[in-house]
Amino acid sequence: MSTRGADLLVDALVAAGVRHLFTLSGNQILSVYDSSIGRDVALVHTRHEAAAVHMADGWARMTEEPGVALVTAGPGHLNAVSALYTALMSESPVVLLSGHAPRSEAGRGAFQEIDQVSAARPVVKAAWVVESAERMGEDLTRAMAFASAWPPGPVHLSLPGDLLEARVGSPSPRPVWSETRGANDELVRQALELLGGARRPLIIAGPAMGRARRWADVERFSEVTGIPALLMESPRGVNDPSLRGATRFLGEADVVLLLGKRLDFSLRFGAPPALAARRRIVAVDLAPPRSSDGVALTVPADPTVVIRQLAAAAGRRRWPRSAWRKEIDDARGTTPVEWDELRRSSRTPLHPLRVCAALQPWLTDGVFVGDGGEFGQWCQAALEARYRLINGPAGAIGSAVPMALGAKLARADLPVIAALGDGTFGVHALEFDTAVRHGIPIVAVVGNDARWNAEYQLQRRHYGAPRAIGCDLLPTRYDRVVEALGGHGEHVERAEDLMPALERAQKSGKPACVNVLIEGAAAPTFAAGASH
Ligand SMILES: Cc1ncc(C[n+]2csc(CCOP(=O)(O)OP(=O)(O)O)c2C)c(N)n1
Ligand SMILES: [Mg+2]
């Protein structure tokens, strides 16, 4: 068989080391399915296009290699787009490949013909239609490189169905664009000067800086200089319960080093009291801050490079030691004393912290995937995990089950536990079917309070308990839903049944759901005034 556009695409995917295509089938992409036969790339067929993107996102965050989703044109593409927002806000390198109406029928009302690039544009770094069959491989390689370049994030390619099917000669690949930009020495010196002169300097890192090698570099710089570092990747921003008491110190910092972190809603746009009125900010990112942000020093460079430049140069200076870093680390590292009792409590329905206590042993060397609602916030606040994947600044609920599947494919050797509310579970529950068909044994722990509790709590606060409306659910047996799909189910009402249920779920070797009846407790807060 001579080479088709689809074959060039698959050649480029294999060459880039892509091992899974998270997909949902459709007319315009069947040529890619056909081309994948006998190749070293597996199709993971999902039940919703957004789930395919979340799986690619989970894979990407675990490996720092782009995760690739493949969906069909028009409605398939639009289903996928919402999930790109989560990847965008969490700075996760994802490539969305969508089939597209044939080039030969462009503008004539083709089946499922819409302006896919415009639909994707607000939630991607770049989007384009591949213009010829010959360019399928080259454009894919560019999309992968661009997704990984700073700041990592989603890229979309629309693939016209007729170009995928078209026969081509062998194209000669052109070199792929790539760029890593560091800062000049003078800016590095000025940044260190500002930090060195501070009494209470603080590093705040954005989502991608918190992953893998980048966070190790941040910690090394923190170690050399004694400047405390916090990662901010929660939609609750300065009220992120996983920062615990450390959030109290944000407003006391006099010099703040922002590493790939914007002065956005999560930092209350840098205004007091979230940050001090007289704080000075050093902003390191390729995208410049707004002039109205009041930034003292802008370093327009790739923070992954700059943090290493800073660490190298910092080693040649003397850094004063103070109690400031220890105070923040201690506040971040300790939980309120009243939590100890809640962790041990056997009252029913179970408190979320009781569930967390049972989960912790699995996560110390495991993967925690956290998602929406008050239960999710309790888990994020209480659990320490080797890997932590959360729905992130996007604040969109529903990603945890598919994201856990992507993560488990990346790290089959580690336990992967998704902790999520009952409302959130419903969004992509049917991905347990995907998990069963593909043999991906994750464990989902559903905190079942028969309520969309986060919204119920907001209603209580804003309008008063008597006016809480519309947010009830049923105490549904989600464990039986998963059993019906061929997975393992556990239902837990009492504290003493938690550990054995989790053990059976893990040992089953099947995708499992542990449905736990919990008390609908409001998420913990450590800072004054909740934002979400
Ligand atoms: C895509 C999306 N839809 C709606 C919301 C609003 N929302 C945030 S939390 C939440 C309730 C989640 O309920 P559940 O999963 O049961 O968790 P609980 O708060 O009850 O613990 C809702 C509706 C959102 N953040 N994202
Ligand atoms: Mg709930």
Coordinates of C-alpha atoms and ligand atoms in Angstrom, one line a residue:
M1 CA 0.0 0.0 0.0
S2 CA 1.3 3.4 -0.8
T3 CA 1.7 6.0 1.9
R4 CA -1.3 8.1 3.0
G5 CA -1.5 11.3 5.0
A6 CA -2.7 9.2 7.9
D7 CA 0.4 7.0 7.6
L8 CA 2.7 10.1 7.8
L9 CA 0.8 11.2 10.9
V10 CA 1.2 7.8 12.6
D11 CA 4.9 7.6 11.5
A12 CA 5.5 11.0 13.3
L13 CA 3.5 9.9 16.4
V14 CA 5.6 6.7 16.7
A15 CA 8.8 8.7 16.0
A16 CA 7.9 11.1 18.8
G17 CA 7.5 8.2 21.2
V18 CA 3.7 8.5 21.5
R19 CA 2.4 5.1 22.8
H20 CA -1.3 5.8 23.4
L21 CA -3.9 7.7 21.4
F22 CA -6.8 8.6 23.6
T23 CA -9.7 8.6 21.2
L24 CA -13.3 8.4 20.3
S25 CA -14.0 7.1 16.8
G26 CA -15.6 8.9 13.9
N27 CA -15.8 9.0 10.1
Q28 CA -13.0 11.4 9.5
I29 CA -10.4 9.7 11.6
L30 CA -10.8 6.0 10.7
S31 CA -7.9 6.2 8.3
V32 CA -5.7 7.0 11.4
Y33 CA -7.1 3.9 13.1
D34 CA -6.3 1.9 10.1
S35 CA -2.8 3.2 9.9
S36 CA -2.2 2.4 13.5
I37 CA -2.5 -1.4 12.9
G38 CA 0.7 -3.1 13.6
R39 CA 2.4 0.0 14.8
D40 CA 3.7 0.7 18.3
V41 CA 0.9 3.0 19.3
A42 CA -2.3 1.8 21.0
L43 CA -5.8 3.2 20.7
V44 CA -7.5 3.8 24.0
H45 CA -11.1 4.2 23.0
T46 CA -13.1 6.3 25.5
R47 CA -16.8 7.1 26.1
H48 CA -16.6 10.9 25.7
E49 CA -14.2 13.1 23.8
A50 CA -13.6 15.3 26.9
A51 CA -12.4 12.2 28.8
A52 CA -10.0 11.5 26.0
V53 CA -8.4 14.9 26.5
H54 CA -8.3 14.4 30.3
M55 CA -6.5 11.1 29.8
A56 CA -4.0 12.7 27.6
D57 CA -3.6 15.4 30.3
G58 CA -3.1 12.8 33.0
W59 CA -0.4 11.1 30.9
A60 CA 1.3 14.4 30.1
R61 CA 1.5 15.6 33.7
M62 CA 3.0 12.3 34.8
T63 CA 5.6 12.1 32.0
E64 CA 6.0 15.7 30.8
E65 CA 5.7 14.3 27.3
P66 CA 2.7 15.5 25.4
G67 CA -0.4 13.3 25.7
V68 CA -2.3 12.9 22.4
A69 CA -6.1 12.8 22.0
L70 CA -7.7 11.9 18.6
V71 CA -11.4 12.7 18.1
T72 CA -13.7 13.2 15.2
A73 CA -14.9 16.4 13.5
G74 CA -17.6 19.0 14.5
P75 CA -19.4 17.7 17.6
G76 CA -16.6 15.3 18.6
H77 CA -14.2 18.2 18.5
L78 CA -16.5 20.5 20.4
N79 CA -17.0 17.8 23.1
A80 CA -13.2 17.7 23.5
V81 CA -12.7 21.5 23.7
S82 CA -14.0 22.0 27.2
A83 CA -11.4 19.6 28.6
L84 CA -8.6 21.6 26.9
Y85 CA -9.4 24.4 29.4
T86 CA -8.2 22.2 32.3
A87 CA -5.0 21.4 30.5
L88 CA -4.4 25.0 29.5
M89 CA -4.8 26.3 33.1
S90 CA -2.7 23.6 34.5
E91 CA 0.0 24.1 31.8
S92 CA -0.1 20.5 30.7
P93 CA 1.2 19.6 27.2
V94 CA -1.7 18.0 25.3
V95 CA -2.1 17.7 21.5
L96 CA -5.7 17.4 20.3
L97 CA -6.0 15.9 16.8
S98 CA -9.5 16.3 15.4
G99 CA -10.8 15.0 12.1
H100 CA -12.1 17.7 9.9
A101 CA -14.5 18.0 7.0
P102 CA -12.8 17.2 3.7
R103 CA -10.8 20.0 2.1
S104 CA -12.5 19.3 -1.2
E105 CA -15.9 20.2 0.3
A106 CA -14.7 23.2 2.3
G107 CA -17.3 26.0 2.6
R108 CA -20.0 23.9 0.9
G109 CA -21.9 22.7 4.0
A110 CA -19.9 19.4 4.4
F111 CA -20.9 16.9 7.1
Q112 CA -19.9 18.2 10.5
E113 CA -18.2 21.2 9.0
I114 CA -17.5 24.0 11.5
D115 CA -14.6 26.4 12.1
Q116 CA -12.8 24.0 14.5
V117 CA -9.8 26.2 14.8
S118 CA -11.8 29.2 16.1
A119 CA -13.7 27.0 18.5
A120 CA -10.4 25.7 20.0
R121 CA -8.5 29.0 19.9
P122 CA -9.4 30.4 23.4
V123 CA -8.2 27.2 25.1
V124 CA -5.0 26.4 23.2
K125 CA -1.6 27.9 22.6
A126 CA -1.9 27.3 18.9
A127 CA -4.4 25.7 16.5
W128 CA -4.4 25.2 12.8
V129 CA -5.7 23.1 9.9
V130 CA -3.2 20.9 8.2
E131 CA -3.0 22.1 4.7
S132 CA -1.7 19.1 2.7
A133 CA -1.3 15.4 3.1
E134 CA 2.5 15.8 2.8
R135 CA 2.5 18.0 5.9
M136 CA 0.7 15.6 8.3
G137 CA 3.9 14.3 9.9
E138 CA 5.7 17.5 10.0
D139 CA 2.8 19.5 11.5
L140 CA 2.3 16.8 14.1
T141 CA 6.0 17.1 15.1
R142 CA 5.6 20.8 15.4
A143 CA 2.5 20.6 17.5
M144 CA 4.2 18.2 19.9
A145 CA 7.2 20.5 20.2
F146 CA 5.0 23.6 20.7
A147 CA 2.9 21.8 23.4
S148 CA 6.0 21.2 25.4
A149 CA 7.7 24.6 24.9
W150 CA 7.3 27.0 27.8
P151 CA 4.6 27.4 29.0
P152 CA 3.5 23.8 28.4
G153 CA -0.1 23.6 27.2
P154 CA -2.6 22.3 24.7
V155 CA -2.2 22.6 20.9
H156 CA -4.9 21.6 18.4
L157 CA -4.5 20.3 14.8
S158 CA -7.5 19.8 12.5
L159 CA -7.0 17.0 10.0
P160 CA -9.2 17.1 6.9
G161 CA -10.5 13.6 6.2
D162 CA -9.6 13.7 2.5
L163 CA -6.0 14.7 3.2
L164 CA -5.6 11.8 5.7
E165 CA -6.8 9.4 3.0
A166 CA -4.7 11.1 0.2
R167 CA -1.7 9.2 -1.3
V168 CA 1.6 11.1 -0.9
G169 CA 5.2 10.7 -2.0
S170 CA 7.8 10.7 0.8
P171 CA 8.1 14.2 2.2
S172 CA 11.5 15.6 3.3
P173 CA 11.1 16.8 6.9
R174 CA 12.1 20.3 7.8
P175 CA 13.8 21.1 11.1
V176 CA 11.3 21.7 13.9
W177 CA 11.2 25.0 15.6
S178 CA 12.4 25.0 19.2
E179 CA 13.4 27.6 21.6
T180 CA 14.5 27.9 25.2
R181 CA 15.2 31.4 26.4
G182 CA 17.1 32.3 29.5
A183 CA 17.6 35.7 31.0
N184 CA 20.7 37.9 30.6
D185 CA 23.1 38.0 33.5
E186 CA 22.2 41.5 34.5
L187 CA 18.6 40.6 35.0
V188 CA 19.6 37.6 37.0
R189 CA 21.8 39.8 39.2
Q190 CA 19.1 42.4 39.7
A191 CA 16.6 39.6 40.7
L192 CA 19.0 38.2 43.3
E193 CA 19.8 41.8 44.5
L194 CA 16.1 42.4 45.2
L195 CA 15.6 39.0 46.9
G196 CA 18.9 39.3 48.9
G197 CA 17.8 42.7 50.3
A198 CA 14.4 41.4 51.4
R199 CA 13.4 40.6 55.0
R200 CA 10.6 38.3 54.0
P201 CA 11.1 37.1 50.4
L202 CA 8.8 34.5 49.0
I203 CA 8.7 32.3 45.8
I204 CA 5.3 31.6 44.3
A205 CA 5.4 29.0 41.5
G206 CA 2.7 28.4 38.9
P207 CA 1.3 24.9 38.0
A208 CA 3.9 23.6 35.5
M209 CA 6.8 24.8 37.8
G210 CA 5.4 22.5 40.4
R211 CA 6.1 19.4 38.4
A212 CA 9.0 17.0 38.0
R213 CA 12.5 18.5 37.4
R214 CA 11.2 22.1 37.5
W215 CA 10.0 21.8 41.2
A216 CA 13.3 20.1 42.1
D217 CA 15.1 23.2 40.7
V218 CA 12.8 25.5 42.7
E219 CA 13.5 23.5 45.9
R220 CA 17.2 23.7 45.2
F221 CA 17.1 27.5 44.9
S222 CA 15.0 27.7 48.0
E223 CA 17.6 25.5 49.8
V224 CA 20.5 27.6 48.7
T225 CA 18.9 31.0 49.5
G226 CA 16.6 30.1 52.5
I227 CA 13.7 31.7 50.6
P228 CA 10.5 29.7 51.1
A229 CA 8.6 28.5 48.0
L230 CA 4.9 27.8 47.6
L231 CA 3.2 26.2 44.6
M232 CA -0.1 27.7 43.6
E233 CA -2.3 25.5 41.3
S234 CA -5.7 25.7 43.0
P235 CA -8.8 27.5 41.8
R236 CA -9.2 28.5 45.5
G237 CA -6.1 30.6 45.1
V238 CA -5.0 32.3 48.3
N239 CA -7.6 30.1 50.1
D240 CA -6.2 26.9 48.7
P241 CA -6.6 24.5 51.7
S242 CA -3.6 22.5 50.7
L243 CA -1.3 25.4 51.4
R244 CA -2.8 25.2 54.9
G245 CA -1.6 27.9 57.4
A246 CA 1.1 29.1 54.9
T247 CA -1.5 31.2 53.2
R248 CA -1.4 33.6 56.2
F249 CA 2.1 34.6 55.3
L250 CA 1.4 35.6 51.7
G251 CA 0.4 39.1 52.8
E252 CA 3.6 39.5 54.8
A253 CA 6.1 39.0 52.0
D254 CA 8.1 42.1 51.0
V255 CA 9.6 40.7 47.8
V256 CA 7.7 38.1 45.8
L257 CA 9.4 36.0 43.1
L258 CA 6.7 34.9 40.6
L259 CA 7.9 31.9 38.6
G260 CA 5.6 31.2 35.7
K261 CA 2.8 32.5 37.8
R262 CA 0.5 35.4 36.8
L263 CA -0.9 38.0 39.2
D264 CA -4.4 36.7 38.3
F265 CA -7.6 36.0 40.3
S266 CA -5.8 33.3 42.3
L267 CA -3.6 36.0 43.9
R268 CA -6.4 38.5 44.0
F269 CA -4.6 40.4 41.2
G270 CA -1.8 41.1 43.7
A271 CA -3.9 43.6 45.7
P272 CA -3.9 43.8 49.5
P273 CA -4.6 42.0 51.7
A274 CA -3.7 39.0 49.6
L275 CA -0.3 40.5 49.0
A276 CA 1.1 43.4 51.0
A277 CA 0.5 46.9 49.6
R278 CA 4.3 47.6 49.7
R279 CA 5.4 44.3 48.3
R280 CA 7.8 44.3 45.4
I281 CA 7.4 41.7 42.7
V282 CA 10.0 40.0 40.4
A283 CA 8.0 38.4 37.6
V284 CA 9.8 35.6 35.6
D285 CA 7.8 34.5 32.5
L286 CA 7.9 34.7 28.7
A287 CA 4.5 36.5 28.8
P288 CA 5.0 40.0 30.3
P289 CA 2.9 41.2 33.2
R290 CA 0.4 44.0 32.7
S291 CA 1.9 47.4 33.3
S292 CA -0.8 48.0 36.0
D293 CA 0.4 45.0 38.0
G294 CA 3.0 47.1 39.7
V295 CA 5.9 44.7 39.0
A296 CA 9.3 45.9 40.2
L297 CA 11.4 43.7 37.9
T298 CA 10.3 41.8 34.8
V299 CA 12.4 39.0 33.6
P300 CA 11.0 38.1 30.2
A301 CA 12.4 34.6 29.9
D302 CA 11.6 30.9 30.3
P303 CA 11.3 30.3 34.1
T304 CA 12.6 26.7 33.7
V305 CA 15.9 28.1 32.5
V306 CA 15.9 31.1 34.8
I307 CA 15.5 29.1 38.0
R308 CA 18.7 27.2 37.2
Q309 CA 20.5 30.5 36.4
L310 CA 19.3 31.9 39.7
A311 CA 20.4 28.8 41.6
A312 CA 23.8 28.9 40.0
A313 CA 24.4 32.6 40.7
A314 CA 22.9 32.4 44.2
G315 CA 25.6 29.9 45.2
R316 CA 28.1 32.7 44.9
R317 CA 26.4 35.0 47.4
R318 CA 25.8 34.9 51.1
W319 CA 22.2 34.6 52.2
P320 CA 21.0 35.7 55.6
R321 CA 19.2 33.0 57.6
S322 CA 16.0 33.9 59.4
A323 CA 13.0 32.1 61.0
W324 CA 10.8 33.2 58.1
R325 CA 11.3 30.1 55.9
K326 CA 10.9 27.7 58.8
E327 CA 7.7 29.4 59.9
I328 CA 6.2 29.0 56.4
D329 CA 7.4 25.4 56.0
D330 CA 6.0 24.5 59.5
A331 CA 2.6 26.2 58.7
R332 CA 2.5 24.3 55.4
G333 CA 3.5 21.0 57.0
T334 CA 1.2 21.0 60.0
T335 CA -2.6 20.4 60.2
P336 CA -4.9 21.8 62.8
V337 CA -4.9 19.8 66.1
E338 CA -8.6 19.3 65.9
W339 CA -8.0 17.3 62.7
D340 CA -6.3 14.5 64.7
E341 CA -9.6 13.5 66.3
L342 CA -11.5 13.7 63.1
R343 CA -9.0 11.4 61.4
R344 CA -9.7 8.8 64.1
S345 CA -13.4 9.5 64.6
S346 CA -15.8 6.6 63.8
R347 CA -18.9 8.7 63.8
T348 CA -21.3 8.1 60.9
P349 CA -21.7 9.3 58.2
L350 CA -17.9 9.4 58.1
H351 CA -16.0 12.7 58.2
P352 CA -13.9 13.3 55.0
L353 CA -10.8 13.3 57.2
R354 CA -11.5 9.8 58.4
V355 CA -11.5 8.8 54.7
C356 CA -8.2 10.6 54.2
A357 CA -6.6 8.8 57.1
A358 CA -7.4 5.5 55.4
L359 CA -6.1 6.7 52.0
Q360 CA -2.8 8.2 53.2
P361 CA -0.8 4.9 53.4
W362 CA -1.5 4.2 49.7
L363 CA -0.4 7.6 48.5
T364 CA 2.9 8.2 50.2
D365 CA 4.4 6.4 47.2
G366 CA 1.4 6.7 45.0
V367 CA -0.5 9.0 42.7
F368 CA -3.4 11.1 44.1
V369 CA -5.8 12.5 41.6
G370 CA -8.0 15.1 43.2
D371 CA -11.2 16.6 41.8
G372 CA -14.1 18.7 42.6
G373 CA -16.2 19.6 45.5
E374 CA -15.8 20.0 49.2
F375 CA -14.7 16.3 49.6
G376 CA -12.0 17.0 47.0
Q377 CA -10.8 20.0 49.0
W378 CA -10.5 18.0 52.2
C379 CA -8.5 15.4 50.4
Q380 CA -6.2 18.0 48.8
A381 CA -5.7 19.6 52.2
A382 CA -5.0 16.4 54.1
L383 CA -3.2 14.1 51.8
E384 CA 0.5 14.0 51.0
A385 CA 1.3 12.1 47.8
R386 CA 4.4 11.3 45.7
Y387 CA 2.4 12.6 42.6
R388 CA -0.5 15.0 42.9
L389 CA -2.8 15.7 39.9
I390 CA -5.7 18.1 40.6
N391 CA -8.2 19.7 38.4
G392 CA -6.2 22.9 38.9
P393 CA -6.9 26.6 38.3
A394 CA -9.5 25.8 35.7
G395 CA -11.7 24.7 38.6
A396 CA -13.6 22.4 36.3
I397 CA -15.1 19.3 37.9
G398 CA -15.2 15.9 36.3
S399 CA -11.6 15.1 35.1
A400 CA -10.4 12.8 37.9
V401 CA -11.5 9.4 36.6
P402 CA -10.1 9.8 33.0
M403 CA -7.1 11.7 34.3
A404 CA -6.4 8.8 36.7
L405 CA -6.5 6.4 33.7
G406 CA -3.9 8.4 31.8
A407 CA -1.7 8.6 34.9
K408 CA -2.0 4.8 35.5
L409 CA -1.0 4.0 31.9
A410 CA 2.1 6.2 32.6
R411 CA 2.9 4.6 35.9
A412 CA 1.5 1.1 36.1
D413 CA 3.8 0.4 39.0
L414 CA 2.2 2.9 41.4
P415 CA -1.2 2.9 43.0
V416 CA -3.4 5.5 41.4
I417 CA -6.3 6.8 43.5
A418 CA -8.8 9.3 42.4
A419 CA -10.7 11.0 45.2
L420 CA -13.8 12.9 44.2
G421 CA -17.3 13.9 45.2
D422 CA -20.5 12.0 44.2
G423 CA -21.7 14.8 41.8
T424 CA -18.3 14.9 40.2
F425 CA -18.1 11.1 39.8
G426 CA -21.2 11.3 37.5
V427 CA -19.5 13.4 34.9
H428 CA -17.2 10.7 33.5
A429 CA -18.3 7.6 35.4
L430 CA -18.6 5.6 32.2
E431 CA -14.9 5.8 31.8
F432 CA -14.9 2.8 34.1
D433 CA -16.0 1.0 31.0
T434 CA -12.9 2.2 29.2
A435 CA -10.8 1.1 32.2
V436 CA -12.3 -2.4 32.2
R437 CA -11.9 -2.9 28.4
H438 CA -8.3 -1.7 28.5
G439 CA -7.4 -3.3 31.9
I440 CA -6.4 -0.2 33.7
P441 CA -6.8 -0.8 37.5
I442 CA -7.3 2.6 39.1
V443 CA -9.3 3.1 42.4
A444 CA -11.9 5.9 42.6
V445 CA -12.9 6.8 46.1
V446 CA -16.3 8.6 46.0
G447 CA -17.1 10.8 48.9
N448 CA -20.9 10.3 48.8
D449 CA -22.8 13.0 50.7
A450 CA -25.8 12.9 48.3
R451 CA -25.2 16.5 47.4
W452 CA -23.4 19.0 45.2
N453 CA -22.1 20.2 48.5
A454 CA -19.7 22.9 47.3
E455 CA -22.6 24.8 45.8
Y456 CA -24.9 24.0 48.7
Q457 CA -22.3 25.5 51.1
L458 CA -22.1 28.7 48.9
Q459 CA -25.9 29.0 49.0
R460 CA -25.8 28.6 52.8
R461 CA -23.2 31.4 53.1
H462 CA -24.7 33.8 50.6
Y463 CA -28.4 33.3 51.0
G464 CA -28.9 31.4 54.3
A465 CA -29.6 27.7 54.8
P466 CA -33.4 28.0 54.3
R467 CA -32.8 29.2 50.8
A468 CA -30.5 26.4 49.7
I469 CA -32.1 24.9 46.6
G470 CA -31.5 22.5 43.8
C471 CA -28.3 20.8 44.9
D472 CA -29.5 17.5 46.3
L473 CA -28.4 14.1 44.9
L474 CA -29.4 10.6 46.0
P475 CA -27.1 8.3 48.0
T476 CA -26.6 6.3 44.9
R477 CA -24.6 3.0 44.9
Y478 CA -21.9 4.1 42.5
D479 CA -20.0 1.0 43.5
R480 CA -22.7 -1.1 41.8
V481 CA -22.5 1.1 38.7
V482 CA -18.8 0.1 38.5
E483 CA -19.6 -3.5 39.2
A484 CA -22.2 -3.5 36.4
L485 CA -19.5 -2.2 34.0
G486 CA -17.2 -5.1 35.0
G487 CA -15.1 -3.4 37.7
H488 CA -14.8 -4.0 41.4
G489 CA -17.2 -2.2 43.8
E490 CA -17.1 -1.5 47.6
H491 CA -19.7 0.3 49.6
V492 CA -18.6 1.7 53.0
E493 CA -20.6 3.2 55.8
R494 CA -18.5 2.5 58.9
A495 CA -15.0 3.5 59.7
E496 CA -13.7 0.0 60.5
D497 CA -14.8 -1.2 57.0
L498 CA -12.7 1.5 55.2
M499 CA -9.2 -0.1 55.2
P500 CA -10.4 -3.6 54.3
A501 CA -12.5 -2.2 51.5
L502 CA -9.5 -0.2 50.1
E503 CA -7.3 -3.3 50.4
R504 CA -9.8 -5.5 48.5
A505 CA -10.2 -2.8 45.9
Q506 CA -6.4 -2.6 45.3
K507 CA -6.0 -6.4 45.4
S508 CA -8.8 -7.0 42.9
G509 CA -6.6 -6.0 40.1
K510 CA -9.7 -4.5 38.5
P511 CA -10.7 -0.9 38.1
A512 CA -12.5 -0.2 41.4
C513 CA -14.9 2.2 43.0
V514 CA -15.1 2.6 46.8
N515 CA -18.3 4.4 47.5
V516 CA -18.1 6.0 51.0
L517 CA -21.1 7.6 52.7
I518 CA -19.7 10.8 54.2
E519 CA -20.8 13.8 56.1
G520 CA -21.2 16.8 53.8
A521 CA -18.7 19.0 55.7
A522 CA -17.7 22.4 54.4
A523 CA -14.1 22.5 53.1
P524 CA -11.5 23.7 55.5
T525 CA -10.4 27.3 55.3
F526 CA -7.2 28.8 56.6
A527 CA -7.3 32.3 55.3
A528 CA -9.9 35.0 56.0
G529 CA -12.7 35.2 53.4
A530 CA -13.4 32.3 51.0
S531 CA -13.1 33.2 47.3
H532 CA -15.0 30.3 45.7
Ligands
LIG1 C1 -17.5 22.0 34.8 C2 -18.0 22.5 36.1 N1 -19.3 22.5 36.4 C3 -19.7 23.0 37.6 C4 -18.9 23.5 38.5 C5 -19.4 24.0 39.8 N2 -19.1 23.1 40.9 C6 -18.0 23.2 41.7 S1 -17.9 22.1 42.9 C7 -19.5 21.5 42.5 C8 -20.2 20.5 43.4 C9 -19.4 19.1 43.4 O1 -20.2 18.2 44.1 P1 -19.6 16.8 44.5 O2 -18.7 16.3 43.4 O3 -20.7 15.9 45.0 O4 -18.6 17.2 45.7 P2 -19.0 17.8 47.1 O5 -18.9 19.3 47.1 O6 -20.4 17.3 47.4 O7 -18.0 17.2 48.1 C10 -20.0 22.2 41.4 C11 -21.3 21.9 40.8 C12 -17.5 23.5 38.2 N3 -16.6 23.9 39.1 N4 -17.1 22.9 37.0
MG2 MG -21.3 15.6 47.0

